[in-house]
Amino acid sequence: MERTIDAQLEDLKNLTVEMGGQVEKALQTTVLGISRRDPQQFSNVHKIEELVNDLQIKIDNACLEVLAKQGPVAKDLRLILSIIKINTDLERMGDQCVNIAHIGREVLERTNNISFQDIEQMATTVKKMVKAALDSFVKMNVTMAREVLLMDDEVDSLRNKIFSESTARMKIEPAQIENLLDLILIARNLERLGDHSTNIAEDVIFALTGKDIRHQGAGA
Amino acid sequence: MERTIDAQLEDLKNLTVEMGGQVEKALQTTVLGISRRDPQQFSNVHKIEELVNDLQIKIDNACLEVLAKQGPVAKDLRLILSIIKINTDLERMGDQCVNIAHIGREVLERTNNISFQDIEQMATTVKKMVKAALDSFVKMNVTMAREVLLMDDEVDSLRNKIFSESTARMKIEPAQIENLLDLILIARNLERLGDHSTNIAEDVIFALTGKDIRHQGAGA
């Protein structure tokens, strides 16, 4: 028996939620590597990212199949378009986690004498933002998606704090320059994880309302 | 009279090429701002990015329309999926140009006493890579797309050079720390423009061959 479009869309949503769960796990593991100063966690991130990459290809193929076999229109078509875009964002979020893990490993190889306190605080906020974006997709809830857009300011302000404090410290502790630069680069990667969460929330809003709110700012 | 799917796909391709042209112009203008130390160019980048953003929404809507009205399959469907992804990459390339323009403006406000030589060299390579990726799309040529993937190594090596030299100089010229950090951040943004070019080339290969070569490395 042919599967209905509703059943196929449900499968697609479930795969996307599974991929989102793996990205959350990748981020969680990355942060654990930093907070526990445990390089083993960074190796685990690479394994999780491979699962994320496999899911990306699987979801793209599943989207192609539904598009070809069902010729969806209106709301169904918008959902598939959103999933294609969310899929791309989730894959790049996996990349960002790998980037952070890579930098984290380099820092730990160099020193044990650096505070990750601000990075951990920023990571906590970014984790909330990623979770909120994925929750808005799971529940297909516009209000939740709009809340994600508002969280970006906090991430940006934590990023600015890390940038300015690290730069100031570079001047008085030249021996720490590499490590402080790495904190800045980790903050930049965390900021991008926040940006991807924003993209996901915007795609959820588009899927549900048909309204494209990109390039209008968070208040739109 | 209803337009044929071939005519609609041709329109979609033309819009994508137009958007690619604007992204090239944004990058060109950004680099001009740096090489001529001319902040006016950085303001121009913002205006070009607005055109890029408008085109992104226009292309997404056009893709939705073709999908809904024509129910394309096989090669045509793959082309549309590729255009949806390339569209996302091009929009983010516009963002990267704005990021570089923003940092470039900050550097120029701070000093006139810094060499952009390595950045200009890296930018020249990235411009070639962006052009090659867009050419492979225009000509729908797999061989050209594969060549783009090989150009990434040169970009990475120039990025590493800027990272290590800037870090070394920070230690002996603490007064230049902010400017050297900005060179590093510009190099990171240029590297990401190269990554997006790789994504575009991979999408061209997928559109033409149906083969997903992501996550396999450049030799795949």
Tab-separated table of C-alpha atoms in Angstrom:
chain	number	residue	atom	x	y	z
A	1	MET	CA	0.000	0.000	0.000
A	2	GLU	CA	1.232	3.509	-0.845
A	3	ARG	CA	2.000	5.612	2.181
A	4	THR	CA	-0.062	8.767	2.557
A	5	ILE	CA	1.578	12.175	2.374
A	6	ASP	CA	0.711	12.774	6.031
A	7	ALA	CA	2.588	9.626	7.071
A	8	GLN	CA	5.570	10.612	4.934
A	9	LEU	CA	5.633	14.144	6.371
A	10	GLU	CA	5.476	12.666	9.853
A	11	ASP	CA	8.524	10.507	9.022
A	12	LEU	CA	10.349	13.568	7.722
A	13	LYS	CA	9.573	15.515	10.878
A	14	ASN	CA	10.742	12.633	13.046
A	15	LEU	CA	14.031	12.357	11.161
A	16	THR	CA	14.579	16.115	11.583
A	17	VAL	CA	13.848	15.871	15.310
A	18	GLU	CA	16.305	12.950	15.538
A	19	MET	CA	18.968	15.027	13.775
A	20	GLY	CA	18.232	17.979	16.064
A	21	GLY	CA	18.685	15.661	19.053
A	22	GLN	CA	22.099	14.575	17.759
A	23	VAL	CA	23.137	18.219	17.284
A	24	GLU	CA	22.080	18.988	20.857
A	25	LYS	CA	24.117	15.977	21.994
A	26	ALA	CA	27.122	17.205	19.983
A	27	LEU	CA	26.894	20.616	21.636
A	28	GLN	CA	26.374	19.097	25.088
A	29	THR	CA	29.430	16.869	24.581
A	30	THR	CA	31.532	19.789	23.341
A	31	VAL	CA	30.633	21.825	26.416
A	32	LEU	CA	31.393	18.843	28.664
A	33	GLY	CA	34.859	18.603	27.082
A	34	ILE	CA	35.426	22.248	27.964
A	35	SER	CA	33.964	22.256	31.477
A	36	ARG	CA	35.611	18.968	32.520
A	37	ARG	CA	38.771	19.648	30.477
A	38	ASP	CA	38.315	16.164	29.033
A	39	PRO	CA	39.698	15.627	25.485
A	40	GLN	CA	37.842	12.292	25.227
A	41	GLN	CA	34.606	14.284	24.959
A	42	PHE	CA	36.033	16.151	21.970
A	43	SER	CA	36.664	12.818	20.212
A	44	ASN	CA	33.068	11.837	20.943
A	45	VAL	CA	31.889	15.009	19.198
A	46	HIS	CA	33.426	13.782	15.937
A	47	LYS	CA	31.500	10.503	16.184
A	48	ILE	CA	28.226	12.321	16.797
A	49	GLU	CA	28.915	14.653	13.867
A	50	GLU	CA	29.222	11.621	11.568
A	51	LEU	CA	25.700	10.586	12.582
A	52	VAL	CA	24.533	14.148	11.876
A	53	ASN	CA	26.099	14.011	8.398
A	54	ASP	CA	24.450	10.666	7.642
A	55	LEU	CA	21.092	12.051	8.731
A	56	GLN	CA	21.546	15.093	6.502
A	57	ILE	CA	21.835	12.942	3.387
A	58	LYS	CA	18.985	10.689	4.534
A	59	ILE	CA	16.661	13.662	5.103
A	60	ASP	CA	17.535	15.307	1.777
A	61	ASN	CA	16.772	12.056	-0.026
A	62	ALA	CA	13.509	11.630	1.880
A	63	CYS	CA	12.489	15.202	0.949
A	64	LEU	CA	13.253	14.534	-2.717
A	65	GLU	CA	11.166	11.357	-2.595
A	66	VAL	CA	8.113	13.044	-1.050
A	67	LEU	CA	8.383	15.927	-3.536
A	68	ALA	CA	8.654	13.557	-6.516
A	69	LYS	CA	5.975	11.057	-5.466
A	70	GLN	CA	3.385	13.248	-3.787
A	71	GLY	CA	3.692	16.605	-5.572
A	72	PRO	CA	2.773	18.420	-2.335
A	73	VAL	CA	1.369	21.966	-2.392
A	74	ALA	CA	0.662	24.844	0.030
A	75	LYS	CA	1.324	24.060	3.722
A	76	ASP	CA	2.852	20.619	3.018
A	77	LEU	CA	5.222	22.062	0.442
A	78	ARG	CA	6.259	24.864	2.793
A	79	LEU	CA	6.978	22.308	5.517
A	80	ILE	CA	9.251	20.330	3.190
A	81	LEU	CA	11.069	23.481	2.061
A	82	SER	CA	11.579	24.388	5.721
A	83	ILE	CA	12.919	20.927	6.516
A	84	ILE	CA	15.401	21.170	3.625
A	85	LYS	CA	16.694	24.434	5.087
A	86	ILE	CA	16.656	23.295	8.719
A	87	ASN	CA	18.572	20.191	7.613
A	88	THR	CA	21.324	22.408	6.183
A	89	ASP	CA	21.463	24.493	9.358
A	90	LEU	CA	21.639	21.437	11.612
A	91	GLU	CA	24.492	19.984	9.586
A	92	ARG	CA	26.468	23.224	9.889
A	93	MET	CA	25.731	23.312	13.621
A	94	GLY	CA	27.431	19.917	13.784
A	95	ASP	CA	30.411	21.486	12.000
A	96	GLN	CA	30.519	24.318	14.539
A	97	CYS	CA	30.635	21.804	17.401
A	98	VAL	CA	33.541	20.034	15.691
A	99	ASN	CA	35.293	23.409	15.268
A	100	ILE	CA	34.886	24.165	18.973
A	101	ALA	CA	36.058	20.663	19.922
A	102	HIS	CA	39.127	21.128	17.717
A	103	ILE	CA	40.026	24.473	19.305
A	104	GLY	CA	39.221	23.146	22.795
A	105	ARG	CA	41.634	20.265	22.296
A	106	GLU	CA	44.386	22.660	21.203
A	107	VAL	CA	43.863	24.834	24.281
A	108	LEU	CA	43.989	21.833	26.629
A	109	GLU	CA	47.187	20.584	24.973
A	110	ARG	CA	48.746	23.989	25.570
A	111	THR	CA	47.622	24.845	29.077
A	112	ASN	CA	45.527	23.887	32.041
A	113	ASN	CA	45.678	27.395	33.353
A	114	ILE	CA	42.815	29.218	31.655
A	115	SER	CA	39.300	29.983	32.779
A	116	PHE	CA	36.427	28.883	30.555
A	117	GLN	CA	33.876	30.549	32.836
A	118	ASP	CA	32.535	33.075	30.313
A	119	ILE	CA	32.547	30.479	27.522
A	120	GLU	CA	30.523	28.113	29.719
A	121	GLN	CA	28.029	30.874	30.461
A	122	MET	CA	27.686	31.697	26.765
A	123	ALA	CA	27.386	27.987	25.927
A	124	THR	CA	24.553	27.618	28.454
A	125	THR	CA	22.634	30.411	26.724
A	126	VAL	CA	23.324	28.982	23.262
A	127	LYS	CA	22.187	25.512	24.403
A	128	LYS	CA	18.890	27.057	25.559
A	129	MET	CA	18.530	28.812	22.219
A	130	VAL	CA	19.192	25.619	20.227
A	131	LYS	CA	16.704	23.721	22.395
A	132	ALA	CA	14.064	26.434	22.030
A	133	ALA	CA	14.464	26.432	18.229
A	134	LEU	CA	14.107	22.648	18.053
A	135	ASP	CA	11.144	22.722	20.468
A	136	SER	CA	9.392	25.291	18.263
A	137	PHE	CA	9.828	22.840	15.373
A	138	VAL	CA	8.604	19.815	17.365
A	139	LYS	CA	5.510	21.660	18.593
A	140	MET	CA	5.162	23.650	15.347
A	141	ASN	CA	4.575	26.737	17.475
A	142	VAL	CA	5.007	30.284	16.093
A	143	THR	CA	5.091	31.944	19.525
A	144	MET	CA	7.940	29.683	20.659
A	145	ALA	CA	9.788	30.352	17.407
A	146	ARG	CA	9.475	34.127	17.895
A	147	GLU	CA	10.945	33.797	21.401
A	148	VAL	CA	14.083	32.227	19.893
A	149	LEU	CA	14.670	35.373	17.827
A	150	LEU	CA	14.719	37.464	21.001
A	151	MET	CA	17.396	35.276	22.636
A	152	ASP	CA	19.998	36.334	20.096
A	153	ASP	CA	20.742	39.612	21.903
A	154	GLU	CA	21.929	37.819	25.041
A	155	VAL	CA	24.250	35.613	22.979
A	156	ASP	CA	25.680	38.662	21.200
A	157	SER	CA	26.267	40.498	24.463
A	158	LEU	CA	28.128	37.505	25.964
A	159	ARG	CA	30.179	37.237	22.803
A	160	ASN	CA	31.097	40.931	23.007
A	161	LYS	CA	32.107	40.496	26.647
A	162	ILE	CA	34.457	37.610	25.766
A	163	PHE	CA	35.895	39.558	22.821
A	164	SER	CA	36.660	42.726	24.800
A	165	GLU	CA	37.926	41.013	27.958
A	166	SER	CA	40.156	38.606	26.039
A	167	THR	CA	41.622	41.423	23.955
A	168	ALA	CA	42.322	43.476	27.082
A	169	ARG	CA	44.032	40.507	28.763
A	170	MET	CA	46.184	39.819	25.692
A	171	LYS	CA	47.905	43.150	26.296
A	172	ILE	CA	48.913	42.372	29.876
A	173	GLU	CA	49.472	38.609	29.484
A	174	PRO	CA	51.244	38.096	26.144
A	175	ALA	CA	52.087	34.496	27.100
A	176	GLN	CA	48.346	33.773	27.029
A	177	ILE	CA	47.729	35.275	23.578
A	178	GLU	CA	47.087	31.939	21.787
A	179	ASN	CA	44.714	30.759	24.514
A	180	LEU	CA	42.816	34.034	24.624
A	181	LEU	CA	42.537	34.040	20.833
A	182	ASP	CA	41.094	30.532	21.086
A	183	LEU	CA	38.476	31.744	23.584
A	184	ILE	CA	37.508	34.416	21.040
A	185	LEU	CA	37.252	31.836	18.262
A	186	ILE	CA	35.135	29.515	20.439
A	187	ALA	CA	32.840	32.460	21.244
A	188	ARG	CA	32.551	33.177	17.511
A	189	ASN	CA	31.534	29.560	16.860
A	190	LEU	CA	28.988	29.662	19.682
A	191	GLU	CA	27.565	32.871	18.224
A	192	ARG	CA	27.123	31.084	14.899
A	193	LEU	CA	25.278	28.235	16.634
A	194	GLY	CA	22.901	30.922	17.899
A	195	ASP	CA	22.548	32.313	14.353
A	196	HIS	CA	21.623	28.873	13.040
A	197	SER	CA	19.003	28.563	15.799
A	198	THR	CA	17.538	31.852	14.583
A	199	ASN	CA	17.442	30.474	11.033
A	200	ILE	CA	15.577	27.369	12.244
A	201	ALA	CA	13.035	29.488	14.130
A	202	GLU	CA	12.495	31.624	11.001
A	203	ASP	CA	11.925	28.483	8.940
A	204	VAL	CA	9.363	27.224	11.461
A	205	ILE	CA	7.508	30.553	11.197
A	206	PHE	CA	7.612	30.325	7.397
A	207	ALA	CA	6.323	26.722	7.404
A	208	LEU	CA	3.406	27.672	9.646
A	209	THR	CA	2.418	31.101	8.372
A	210	GLY	CA	3.852	31.269	4.851
A	211	LYS	CA	5.349	34.564	5.968
A	212	ASP	CA	8.977	35.192	5.233
A	213	ILE	CA	10.366	37.165	8.148
A	214	ARG	CA	14.010	37.022	7.149
A	215	HIS	CA	15.897	40.287	6.835
A	216	GLN	CA	13.349	42.161	8.936
A	217	GLY	CA	14.984	41.993	12.373
A	218	ALA	CA	13.688	40.231	15.481
A	219	GLY	CA	10.772	42.630	15.939
A	220	ALA	CA	9.189	41.776	12.613
B	1	MET	CA	-0.633	30.534	-21.907
B	2	GLU	CA	0.976	28.430	-19.141
B	3	ARG	CA	4.743	28.654	-19.075
B	4	THR	CA	6.589	25.370	-19.612
B	5	ILE	CA	8.726	23.893	-16.836
B	6	ASP	CA	11.829	24.441	-18.993
B	7	ALA	CA	11.095	28.157	-19.246
B	8	GLN	CA	10.473	28.374	-15.501
B	9	LEU	CA	13.700	26.514	-14.700
B	10	GLU	CA	15.569	28.867	-17.032
B	11	ASP	CA	14.119	31.842	-15.103
B	12	LEU	CA	15.198	30.247	-11.820
B	13	LYS	CA	18.724	29.695	-13.103
B	14	ASN	CA	18.914	33.285	-14.358
B	15	LEU	CA	17.792	34.659	-10.995
B	16	THR	CA	20.427	32.523	-9.248
B	17	VAL	CA	23.121	33.760	-11.634
B	18	GLU	CA	21.972	37.336	-10.983
B	19	MET	CA	22.234	36.754	-7.225
B	20	GLY	CA	25.681	35.182	-7.667
B	21	GLY	CA	26.738	38.273	-9.626
B	22	GLN	CA	25.625	40.528	-6.772
B	23	VAL	CA	27.568	38.410	-4.264
B	24	GLU	CA	30.678	38.691	-6.444
B	25	LYS	CA	30.129	42.449	-6.567
B	26	ALA	CA	29.750	42.567	-2.763
B	27	LEU	CA	33.038	40.705	-2.330
B	28	GLN	CA	34.785	42.849	-4.936
B	29	THR	CA	33.553	46.014	-3.198
B	30	THR	CA	34.635	44.714	0.228
B	31	VAL	CA	38.126	44.003	-1.086
B	32	LEU	CA	38.248	47.439	-2.721
B	33	GLY	CA	37.419	49.006	0.652
B	34	ILE	CA	40.362	47.160	2.163
B	35	SER	CA	42.912	47.710	-0.606
B	36	ARG	CA	42.056	51.403	-1.098
B	37	ARG	CA	41.356	51.981	2.617
B	38	ASP	CA	38.072	53.553	1.503
B	39	PRO	CA	35.175	53.334	4.014
B	40	GLN	CA	32.700	54.448	1.315
B	41	GLN	CA	33.137	51.036	-0.309
B	42	PHE	CA	32.106	49.372	2.952
B	43	SER	CA	28.850	51.366	2.909
B	44	ASN	CA	28.273	50.213	-0.674
B	45	VAL	CA	28.583	46.583	0.482
B	46	HIS	CA	25.524	47.043	2.697
B	47	LYS	CA	23.468	48.294	-0.248
B	48	ILE	CA	24.506	45.338	-2.393
B	49	GLU	CA	23.671	42.937	0.437
B	50	GLU	CA	20.117	44.304	0.525
B	51	LEU	CA	19.738	43.358	-3.143
B	52	VAL	CA	21.102	39.891	-2.311
B	53	ASN	CA	18.528	39.512	0.482
B	54	ASP	CA	15.690	40.570	-1.823
B	55	LEU	CA	16.825	38.056	-4.424
B	56	GLN	CA	16.940	35.299	-1.808
B	57	ILE	CA	13.244	35.731	-1.010
B	58	LYS	CA	12.349	36.085	-4.694
B	59	ILE	CA	14.201	32.851	-5.598
B	60	ASP	CA	12.680	30.884	-2.708
B	61	ASN	CA	9.203	31.981	-3.795
B	62	ALA	CA	9.936	31.122	-7.424
B	63	CYS	CA	11.141	27.638	-6.360
B	64	LEU	CA	7.968	27.098	-4.336
B	65	GLU	CA	5.863	28.123	-7.321
B	66	VAL	CA	7.577	25.761	-9.758
B	67	LEU	CA	7.355	22.909	-7.241
B	68	ALA	CA	3.652	23.534	-6.619
B	69	LYS	CA	2.569	24.131	-10.220
B	70	GLN	CA	4.787	21.737	-12.161
B	71	GLY	CA	5.403	18.856	-9.744
B	72	PRO	CA	8.881	18.338	-11.230
B	73	VAL	CA	10.720	15.008	-10.891
B	74	ALA	CA	14.222	13.558	-11.412
B	75	LYS	CA	16.775	15.974	-12.885
B	76	ASP	CA	14.438	18.998	-12.754
B	77	LEU	CA	13.625	18.351	-9.099
B	78	ARG	CA	17.310	17.951	-8.242
B	79	LEU	CA	18.073	21.256	-9.962
B	80	ILE	CA	15.429	23.048	-7.883
B	81	LEU	CA	16.697	21.461	-4.662
B	82	SER	CA	20.214	22.603	-5.585
B	83	ILE	CA	19.007	26.136	-6.279
B	84	ILE	CA	17.258	26.257	-2.883
B	85	LYS	CA	20.558	25.335	-1.223
B	86	ILE	CA	22.752	27.568	-3.391
B	87	ASN	CA	20.345	30.421	-2.626
B	88	THR	CA	20.978	29.928	1.111
B	89	ASP	CA	24.743	29.827	0.590
B	90	LEU	CA	24.734	32.983	-1.539
B	91	GLU	CA	22.729	34.865	1.072
B	92	ARG	CA	25.218	33.883	3.784
B	93	MET	CA	28.099	34.905	1.522
B	94	GLY	CA	26.496	38.338	1.430
B	95	ASP	CA	26.490	38.283	5.241
B	96	GLN	CA	30.194	37.396	5.296
B	97	CYS	CA	30.974	40.377	3.053
B	98	VAL	CA	29.048	42.632	5.433
B	99	ASN	CA	30.984	41.139	8.359
B	100	ILE	CA	34.297	41.866	6.645
B	101	ALA	CA	33.166	45.404	5.718
B	102	HIS	CA	32.184	45.985	9.352
B	103	ILE	CA	35.564	44.819	10.673
B	104	GLY	CA	37.411	46.675	7.902
B	105	ARG	CA	35.693	49.912	8.870
B	106	GLU	CA	36.681	49.428	12.515
B	107	VAL	CA	40.315	48.848	11.568
B	108	LEU	CA	40.424	51.974	9.376
B	109	GLU	CA	38.876	54.068	12.164
B	110	ARG	CA	41.623	52.842	14.505
B	111	THR	CA	44.721	52.998	12.352
B	112	ASN	CA	46.169	53.640	8.946
B	113	ASN	CA	49.308	51.779	9.855
B	114	ILE	CA	48.583	48.132	9.123
B	115	SER	CA	49.363	45.979	6.112
B	116	PHE	CA	46.489	44.149	4.434
B	117	GLN	CA	48.864	42.405	2.034
B	118	ASP	CA	48.153	38.834	3.152
B	119	ILE	CA	44.411	39.526	3.398
B	120	GLU	CA	44.425	40.867	-0.169
B	121	GLN	CA	46.259	37.763	-1.366
B	122	MET	CA	43.761	35.496	0.398
B	123	ALA	CA	40.855	37.558	-0.951
B	124	THR	CA	42.178	37.180	-4.513
B	125	THR	CA	42.165	33.393	-4.114
B	126	VAL	CA	38.691	33.405	-2.547
B	127	LYS	CA	37.356	35.612	-5.361
B	128	LYS	CA	38.664	33.055	-7.880
B	129	MET	CA	36.991	30.263	-5.917
B	130	VAL	CA	33.638	32.074	-5.765
B	131	LYS	CA	33.825	32.822	-9.494
B	132	ALA	CA	34.720	29.207	-10.321
B	133	ALA	CA	31.777	27.912	-8.254
B	134	LEU	CA	29.344	30.281	-9.972
B	135	ASP	CA	30.812	29.450	-13.408
B	136	SER	CA	30.309	25.739	-12.746
B	137	PHE	CA	26.646	26.536	-12.040
B	138	VAL	CA	26.228	28.741	-15.144
B	139	LYS	CA	27.792	26.117	-17.403
B	140	MET	CA	26.345	23.205	-15.398
B	141	ASN	CA	29.755	21.559	-15.614
B	142	VAL	CA	30.840	18.783	-13.207
B	143	THR	CA	34.548	19.047	-14.071
B	144	MET	CA	34.561	22.763	-13.242
B	145	ALA	CA	32.695	22.073	-9.999
B	146	ARG	CA	35.254	19.456	-8.953
B	147	GLU	CA	38.059	21.960	-9.545
B	148	VAL	CA	36.453	24.304	-7.004
B	149	LEU	CA	36.773	21.622	-4.322
B	150	LEU	CA	40.527	21.466	-4.904
B	151	MET	CA	40.953	25.230	-4.427
B	152	ASP	CA	39.994	25.014	-0.764
B	153	ASP	CA	43.491	23.880	0.312
B	154	GLU	CA	45.094	27.112	-0.911
B	155	VAL	CA	42.538	29.184	0.988
B	156	ASP	CA	43.161	27.175	4.160
B	157	SER	CA	46.906	27.562	3.864
B	158	LEU	CA	46.630	31.364	3.441
B	159	ARG	CA	44.299	31.486	6.425
B	160	ASN	CA	46.798	29.525	8.536
B	161	LYS	CA	49.576	31.901	7.485
B	162	ILE	CA	47.542	34.947	8.582
B	163	PHE	CA	46.610	33.250	11.864
B	164	SER	CA	50.155	32.283	12.827
B	165	GLU	CA	51.854	35.499	11.686
B	166	SER	CA	49.263	37.728	13.361
B	167	THR	CA	49.506	35.765	16.628
B	168	ALA	CA	53.302	36.017	16.562
B	169	ARG	CA	53.159	39.778	15.944
B	170	MET	CA	50.666	40.303	18.785
B	171	LYS	CA	53.394	39.240	21.208
B	172	ILE	CA	55.900	41.818	20.039
B	173	GLU	CA	53.455	44.614	19.148
B	174	PRO	CA	50.811	44.679	21.888
B	175	ALA	CA	49.581	48.085	20.670
B	176	GLN	CA	48.483	46.341	17.439
B	177	ILE	CA	46.540	43.534	19.153
B	178	GLU	CA	43.057	44.772	18.129
B	179	ASN	CA	44.136	45.295	14.519
B	180	LEU	CA	45.864	41.925	14.289
B	181	LEU	CA	42.815	40.229	15.804
B	182	ASP	CA	40.714	41.928	13.137
B	183	LEU	CA	42.987	40.544	10.411
B	184	ILE	CA	42.403	37.077	11.885
B	185	LEU	CA	38.634	37.610	11.924
B	186	ILE	CA	38.653	38.854	8.322
B	187	ALA	CA	40.671	35.780	7.317
B	188	ARG	CA	38.098	33.582	9.088
B	189	ASN	CA	35.281	35.259	7.137
B	190	LEU	CA	37.158	34.826	3.855
B	191	GLU	CA	37.680	31.148	4.702
B	192	ARG	CA	33.931	30.805	5.171
B	193	LEU	CA	33.314	32.397	1.757
B	194	GLY	CA	35.523	29.629	0.373
B	195	ASP	CA	33.484	27.014	2.286
B	196	HIS	CA	30.261	28.344	0.783
B	197	SER	CA	31.831	28.126	-2.695
B	198	THR	CA	32.582	24.467	-1.967
B	199	ASN	CA	28.949	23.944	-0.958
B	200	ILE	CA	27.770	25.496	-4.234
B	201	ALA	CA	30.106	23.272	-6.262
B	202	GLU	CA	28.810	20.199	-4.393
B	203	ASP	CA	25.231	21.242	-5.153
B	204	VAL	CA	26.064	21.616	-8.852
B	205	ILE	CA	27.523	18.090	-8.858
B	206	PHE	CA	24.397	16.781	-7.113
B	207	ALA	CA	22.069	18.552	-9.577
B	208	LEU	CA	23.919	17.062	-12.538
B	209	THR	CA	24.783	13.567	-11.353
B	210	GLY	CA	22.338	12.878	-8.520
B	211	LYS	CA	25.422	11.907	-6.544
B	212	ASP	CA	25.792	13.313	-3.065
B	213	ILE	CA	29.488	13.935	-2.529
B	214	ARG	CA	29.201	15.783	0.754
B	215	HIS	CA	31.175	14.480	3.701
B	216	GLN	CA	33.566	12.542	1.474
B	217	GLY	CA	36.434	15.010	1.098
B	218	ALA	CA	37.658	16.719	-2.049
B	219	GLY	CA	38.992	13.519	-3.610
B	220	ALA	CA	35.580	11.841	-3.697
